[in-house]
Short mmCIF file of C-alpha atoms in Angstrom, two decimals:
data_model
loop_
_atom_site.label_atom_id
_atom_site.label_comp_id
_atom_site.label_asym_id
_atom_site.label_seq_id
_atom_site.Cartn_x
_atom_site.Cartn_y
_atom_site.Cartn_z
CA TYR A 1 129.74 97.10 100.79
CA GLY A 2 130.43 95.51 97.45
CA MET A 3 130.24 92.02 98.96
CA LEU A 4 126.92 90.89 97.53
CA GLY A 5 127.60 87.84 95.37
CA SER A 6 124.16 86.63 94.32
CA ILE A 7 120.55 86.61 95.48
CA ASP A 8 118.39 83.53 96.00
CA SER A 9 115.39 85.10 94.31
CA ASN A 10 112.58 82.72 95.14
CA THR A 11 109.78 83.65 97.48
CA GLY A 12 107.00 82.07 99.44
CA ASP A 13 103.74 82.70 101.17
CA PRO A 14 104.29 84.72 104.36
CA LEU A 15 101.33 82.99 106.01
CA LEU A 16 103.00 79.58 105.75
CA GLY A 17 106.20 80.54 107.52
CA TRP A 18 108.59 78.89 105.08
CA ASP A 19 109.94 79.33 101.59
CA THR A 20 107.79 77.68 98.92
CA ASP A 21 110.12 78.38 95.97
CA GLN A 22 107.64 80.56 94.14
CA PHE A 23 108.69 83.00 91.42
CA PRO A 24 108.98 86.53 92.85
CA MET A 25 106.15 88.70 91.48
CA ASP A 26 105.89 91.40 94.17
CA VAL A 27 107.16 94.69 92.72
CA LYS A 28 107.37 96.40 96.13
CA LYS A 29 109.60 93.66 97.53
CA ALA A 30 111.67 93.63 94.34
CA THR A 31 112.11 97.41 94.66
CA LEU A 32 113.44 97.03 98.20
CA VAL A 33 115.79 94.22 97.12
CA MET A 34 117.10 96.20 94.17
CA SER A 35 117.56 99.24 96.40
CA ALA A 36 119.91 97.12 98.52
CA VAL A 37 121.68 95.94 95.34
CA ILE A 38 122.25 99.56 94.32
CA ASP A 39 123.53 100.36 97.82
CA GLN A 40 126.00 97.47 97.45
CA ASN A 41 127.19 98.75 94.05
CA GLY A 42 125.60 95.83 92.23
CA LEU A 43 125.98 92.08 92.21
CA GLN A 44 129.48 90.80 91.66
CA PRO A 45 130.17 88.21 90.47
CA GLY A 46 126.70 86.64 90.74
CA GLY A 47 123.17 87.57 89.85
CA LEU A 48 119.58 86.60 90.57
CA ASN A 49 119.20 82.86 91.21
CA PHE A 50 115.70 81.62 90.42
CA ASP A 51 115.55 78.38 92.40
CA CYS A 52 111.82 78.33 91.73
CA LYS A 53 109.06 75.97 90.76
CA VAL A 54 105.74 76.56 89.10
CA ARG A 55 102.65 76.02 91.23
CA ARG A 56 100.69 72.79 91.06
CA GLU A 57 97.96 74.53 89.09
CA SER A 58 100.47 75.57 86.39
CA THR A 59 100.58 72.44 84.26
CA ASP A 60 101.72 73.67 80.84
CA PRO A 61 105.44 73.64 79.93
CA GLU A 62 105.19 77.31 78.97
CA ASP A 63 104.29 78.16 82.58
CA LEU A 64 107.96 77.70 83.53
CA PHE A 65 108.98 80.27 80.91
CA ILE A 66 106.22 82.64 81.98
CA GLY A 67 107.40 82.37 85.59
CA HIS A 68 111.00 83.22 84.68
CA ILE A 69 109.98 86.08 82.39
CA GLY A 70 107.55 87.48 84.93
CA ALA A 71 110.14 87.32 87.71
CA MET A 72 112.76 89.09 85.58
CA ASP A 73 110.21 91.74 84.64
CA THR A 74 109.40 92.17 88.32
CA PHE A 75 113.08 92.73 89.19
CA ALA A 76 113.54 95.05 86.19
CA LYS A 77 110.62 97.16 87.40
CA GLY A 78 112.04 97.00 90.93
CA LEU A 79 115.42 98.20 89.68
CA ARG A 80 113.86 101.13 87.84
CA ASN A 81 111.83 102.03 90.93
CA ALA A 82 114.88 101.77 93.19
CA ALA A 83 116.98 103.93 90.85
CA LYS A 84 114.26 106.60 90.85
CA MET A 85 114.05 106.44 94.66
CA LYS A 86 117.82 106.90 94.91
CA GLU A 87 117.75 109.75 92.40
CA ASP A 88 114.96 111.57 94.24
CA ALA A 89 116.64 110.88 97.63
CA LEU A 90 113.42 111.62 99.53
CA LEU A 91 113.45 108.45 101.62
CA SER A 92 117.21 108.43 102.13
CA ASN A 93 117.10 112.06 103.30
CA MET A 94 114.30 111.21 105.71
CA VAL A 95 116.36 108.34 107.16
CA LYS A 96 119.44 110.54 107.37
CA ASN A 97 117.44 113.20 109.21
CA ARG A 98 115.94 110.64 111.59
CA TYR A 99 119.39 109.39 112.63
CA LYS A 100 121.27 112.70 112.41
CA THR A 101 122.26 112.54 116.09
CA PHE A 102 124.63 109.71 115.13
CA ASP A 103 126.65 112.18 113.04
CA TYR A 104 128.07 114.06 116.03
CA GLY A 105 128.67 113.96 119.78
CA PHE A 106 127.54 111.00 121.83
CA GLY A 107 125.72 109.33 118.94
CA LYS A 108 128.82 109.45 116.74
CA ARG A 109 131.00 108.05 119.50
CA LEU A 110 128.44 105.26 120.07
CA GLU A 111 128.29 104.40 116.36
CA ASP A 112 132.08 104.40 116.16
CA GLY A 113 132.23 101.80 118.96
CA GLU A 114 134.03 104.10 121.38
CA LEU A 115 131.52 103.73 124.23
CA THR A 116 130.74 100.99 126.71
CA LEU A 117 127.40 100.02 128.20
CA ASP A 118 128.50 101.84 131.36
CA ASP A 119 129.08 105.00 129.28
CA CYS A 120 125.56 104.68 127.90
CA GLU A 121 124.10 104.26 131.38
CA ALA A 122 125.99 107.31 132.64
CA TYR A 123 124.75 109.34 129.67
CA VAL A 124 121.10 108.46 130.38
CA LEU A 125 121.52 109.16 134.09
CA ASP A 126 123.05 112.58 133.32
CA ASN A 127 120.72 113.56 130.47
CA GLY A 128 117.48 111.73 131.15
CA GLU A 129 115.36 109.77 128.74
CA PRO A 130 115.64 110.80 125.09
CA GLU A 131 112.83 112.80 123.55
CA LEU A 132 110.20 110.56 121.97
CA THR A 133 109.96 111.16 118.25
CA SER A 134 107.64 109.45 115.82
CA GLY A 135 109.10 106.84 113.48
CA LYS A 136 106.67 108.02 110.76
CA GLN A 137 106.19 104.43 109.57
CA GLU A 138 103.01 105.22 107.64
CA LEU A 139 104.68 108.16 105.89
CA TYR A 140 107.60 105.99 104.79
CA GLU A 141 105.21 103.32 103.50
CA MET A 142 103.11 105.91 101.66
CA ILE A 143 106.20 107.33 99.96
CA LEU A 144 107.41 103.82 99.01
CA ASN A 145 103.98 103.22 97.47
CA ARG A 146 104.50 106.23 95.19
CA TYR A 147 107.38 104.40 93.56
CA THR A 148 105.85 100.93 93.40
CA THR A 149 102.26 101.44 92.28
#
């Protein structure tokens, strides 16, 4: 933690499969990015790097300014959303509850790097397959939407 220097803040079209250097305008993605920034105790010594270009259809010089302003507004909204998410702690408590078995016993020893693959095999052979529990993906997404819409 505390090792985040700066963020290359451009984006692209996910259907193309590569970065197209567009200005970031997706508040949900900005919220997730800023949540990670908060988890890392901020950006030091860098910041948000907008290595972006306006689209071909944006032909006026002011479009470059609009792109930068819009992107900064998007990250500002994302930061506010992320701060509210952290304050409410609903999602973080859900994640903590989901992975609570890593806080004690075998799970803790595994997370601490104390176990080998052979230890894991022996554990499964002795205890059987773990109980299947839902990942609740849709619930997590619904809750994230509360903060970003």
